[in-house]
């Protein structure tokens, strides 16, 4: 599908964006491993989370869904059954990496694969720690990396103390999930704090996970117990509307009930530092996760430097932050963000390529990008590269570009944000 975006004169309204992708995946996986029935509300009915549902159904878990509400009939830590076919995670790295941790400890062997993008993404990062725990995983060698398809043969696992070489919540979560089955305490040390939804949700379900500094300790438990889970709106999806409300003229947008877990709010800190008018209200804590309504207004941003420990707290938002930086006064430097190269696409390359087509003054660096004020952007014919975050970031830049911007392959927004373009249209 191609989508045409036109320059807007203002954007105004109060909206709700879909549920958090990271939390929705975990709710299905942990619901499946709990004893009893979990009711999930606010679930993200996007392609990635539907891949997680499909994989767990194939492992014998009964799951009912009407979209936003999902009921998972959990079978306990030892209730999964061998799937009849190879599991397919589609485009979802979170499904693949977290499930690999779980599958390492089951009493069966199975294969896991995904789409062409997933088959290029590095799996060494989970295979290494899980192998130290005694897991039996074979991957497919590609350009010196181990990738999906994987074959995983469940084993009795031992506990380890593991220092993550890269700050990755997916790897941390894979080790913690395997640690649920290991004898003894499993410890993960992260170089920088990464999203902690796995730890929060596991503790709500009866696990014993504690944290001291950057060290997370997972103690074995006999069972997890089902609970009702309310999924907040995804700050990574809200990010497109936060950015649009800031860069477009005469705009004011409120986004309701957004997850503001501090491991995810780097974008709010950066925009605050750049001079944006952002107000949080109606703060609550639900199922251990903080939420708030976020109101943004048109603001003149100034350039900044983004790097170091904040990167894991905004890694998925960098493409849209790069779009915003085109409209800032002064230079913005994004560094320490090499991880962007191993996302759904190499997001350093794809962001620079697409924003350059619109006349942005943006250069690729080895660990990020440098963006100078561009004056006005102009509409162009752009490409999503089948990467949902590139499609939506390009669309946000297009709102401020003269003429029309066409995005080829725009249907990939369904991975994390079904209804994105309709919601955008509703604001002008
Ligand atoms: C995620 C972790 C991050 C993030 C991804 C979702 C998660 O990936 O980019 O979109 O749900 O744990 P990494 O763990 O590879 O940094």
Coordinates of C-alpha atoms in Angstrom, one line a residue, residues 77-246:
X77 CA 5.5 -23.5 33.8
X78 CA 5.6 -27.0 32.5
X79 CA 2.4 -27.1 30.4
X80 CA 3.6 -26.2 26.9
X81 CA 3.4 -29.0 24.3
X82 CA 5.6 -29.7 21.3
X83 CA 4.2 -27.8 18.3
X84 CA 3.4 -29.8 15.2
X85 CA 5.2 -27.4 12.9
X86 CA 8.1 -24.9 12.9
X87 CA 7.0 -21.8 14.9
X88 CA 6.8 -18.6 12.8
X89 CA 7.5 -15.2 14.6
X90 CA 6.9 -13.1 11.4
X91 CA 8.8 -9.8 11.9
X92 CA 8.9 -10.0 15.7
X93 CA 12.4 -10.0 17.3
X94 CA 10.8 -9.9 20.8
X95 CA 8.8 -13.0 20.1
X96 CA 11.9 -14.8 18.8
X97 CA 14.3 -13.8 21.5
X98 CA 12.1 -14.2 24.5
X99 CA 10.6 -17.5 23.3
X100 CA 14.1 -18.9 22.7
X101 CA 14.7 -18.5 26.5
X102 CA 11.5 -20.3 27.3
X103 CA 12.0 -23.1 24.7
X104 CA 15.5 -23.8 26.0
X105 CA 13.9 -25.3 29.1
X106 CA 11.0 -27.3 27.6
X107 CA 10.9 -31.1 27.3
X108 CA 10.7 -31.1 23.5
X109 CA 12.6 -30.0 20.4
X110 CA 11.2 -27.4 18.0
X111 CA 12.2 -25.1 15.1
X112 CA 11.6 -21.3 15.0
X113 CA 11.8 -19.0 12.1
X114 CA 10.4 -15.7 10.8
X115 CA 10.3 -13.3 7.8
X116 CA 13.4 -12.3 5.7
X117 CA 14.2 -9.4 8.1
X118 CA 14.1 -11.6 11.2
X119 CA 16.4 -14.2 9.5
X120 CA 19.1 -11.5 9.2
X121 CA 19.0 -10.4 12.8
X122 CA 21.7 -11.6 15.2
X123 CA 20.7 -14.4 17.6
X124 CA 24.2 -15.1 18.9
X125 CA 23.3 -12.6 21.7
X126 CA 20.7 -15.0 23.1
X127 CA 22.4 -18.3 22.1
X128 CA 25.6 -17.4 24.0
X129 CA 24.1 -17.0 27.5
X130 CA 21.5 -19.7 27.0
X131 CA 24.2 -22.1 25.9
X132 CA 26.1 -21.3 29.1
X133 CA 23.0 -22.4 31.0
X134 CA 23.1 -25.7 29.1
X135 CA 20.7 -24.9 26.3
X136 CA 20.9 -26.8 23.0
X137 CA 20.3 -24.3 20.2
X138 CA 21.5 -24.5 16.6
X139 CA 21.2 -21.5 14.4
X140 CA 21.8 -20.7 10.7
X141 CA 25.1 -19.0 9.9
X142 CA 24.7 -15.8 7.9
X143 CA 27.6 -13.3 7.3
X144 CA 29.4 -14.5 10.4
X145 CA 26.3 -14.3 12.6
X146 CA 24.0 -17.0 13.9
X147 CA 20.4 -16.3 12.8
X148 CA 17.0 -17.9 12.6
X149 CA 15.9 -20.5 11.6
X150 CA 16.8 -22.0 15.0
X151 CA 16.4 -25.5 16.3
X152 CA 16.0 -25.6 20.1
X153 CA 16.1 -28.8 22.1
X154 CA 14.8 -28.3 25.6
X155 CA 17.3 -29.2 28.4
X156 CA 17.6 -29.1 32.2
X157 CA 19.2 -25.7 32.7
X158 CA 21.8 -24.4 35.2
X159 CA 21.8 -20.9 36.6
X160 CA 24.5 -18.4 35.6
X161 CA 25.7 -15.0 36.4
X162 CA 25.8 -13.2 33.0
X163 CA 27.1 -9.7 32.1
X164 CA 25.2 -8.5 29.0
X165 CA 27.7 -7.3 26.3
X166 CA 25.0 -5.0 24.9
X167 CA 22.2 -3.3 26.7
X168 CA 19.3 -5.4 25.4
X169 CA 16.0 -6.0 27.2
X170 CA 15.3 -8.9 24.8
X171 CA 18.5 -10.7 25.8
X172 CA 18.0 -9.9 29.5
X173 CA 14.4 -11.3 29.3
X174 CA 15.5 -14.4 27.5
X175 CA 18.0 -15.2 30.3
X176 CA 15.5 -14.4 33.0
X177 CA 12.8 -16.6 31.4
X178 CA 15.2 -19.5 31.1
X179 CA 16.2 -18.7 34.7
X180 CA 12.7 -19.5 35.9
X181 CA 13.5 -23.2 35.1
X182 CA 17.1 -23.3 36.3
X183 CA 18.4 -24.6 39.5
X184 CA 19.6 -21.8 41.7
X185 CA 19.7 -18.1 41.3
X186 CA 20.2 -16.6 37.8
X187 CA 21.9 -13.2 37.7
X188 CA 22.0 -10.8 34.8
X189 CA 24.1 -7.6 34.9
X190 CA 23.2 -4.9 32.3
X191 CA 25.6 -2.2 31.2
X192 CA 22.8 0.3 31.2
X193 CA 19.2 -0.1 32.5
X194 CA 16.9 -1.5 29.8
X195 CA 13.1 -1.8 29.8
X196 CA 12.1 -3.9 32.8
X197 CA 8.6 -5.1 31.8
X198 CA 9.6 -8.7 32.2
X199 CA 10.7 -8.3 35.8
X200 CA 7.7 -6.2 36.7
X201 CA 5.1 -8.6 35.2
X202 CA 6.9 -11.7 36.6
X203 CA 6.8 -10.3 40.1
X204 CA 3.0 -9.6 39.7
X205 CA 2.6 -13.3 38.8
X206 CA 4.4 -14.7 41.8
X207 CA 8.1 -14.8 40.6
X208 CA 10.9 -13.6 42.8
X209 CA 13.0 -11.1 40.8
X210 CA 15.0 -8.4 42.5
X211 CA 17.3 -5.7 41.4
X212 CA 20.3 -4.0 43.0
X213 CA 21.9 -1.4 40.8
X214 CA 22.4 -2.9 37.4
X215 CA 22.2 -6.5 38.7
X216 CA 19.0 -8.5 38.4
X217 CA 18.5 -11.7 40.3
X218 CA 15.9 -14.3 39.3
X219 CA 15.2 -16.9 42.0
X220 CA 13.5 -20.2 41.1
X221 CA 9.8 -20.6 41.8
X222 CA 7.5 -23.6 41.5
X223 CA 4.7 -21.9 39.6
X224 CA 3.5 -18.5 38.3
X225 CA -0.2 -17.6 39.0
X226 CA -2.4 -15.9 36.4
X227 CA -3.5 -12.3 37.0
X228 CA -5.4 -9.7 35.1
X229 CA -3.1 -7.4 33.1
X230 CA -3.9 -4.0 31.9
X231 CA -1.6 -2.9 29.1
X232 CA -1.0 0.9 28.9
X233 CA -0.7 2.7 25.6
X234 CA 2.7 2.4 24.0
X235 CA 5.0 5.4 24.4
X236 CA 6.9 4.2 21.3
X237 CA 3.6 4.7 19.3
X238 CA 2.7 7.9 21.2
X239 CA 6.1 9.1 20.1
X240 CA 4.8 9.9 16.5
X241 CA 2.0 12.1 17.9
X242 CA 4.2 13.6 20.5
X243 CA 6.7 14.6 17.8
X244 CA 3.9 15.8 15.4
X245 CA 2.3 18.0 18.0
X246 CA 5.7 19.6 18.8

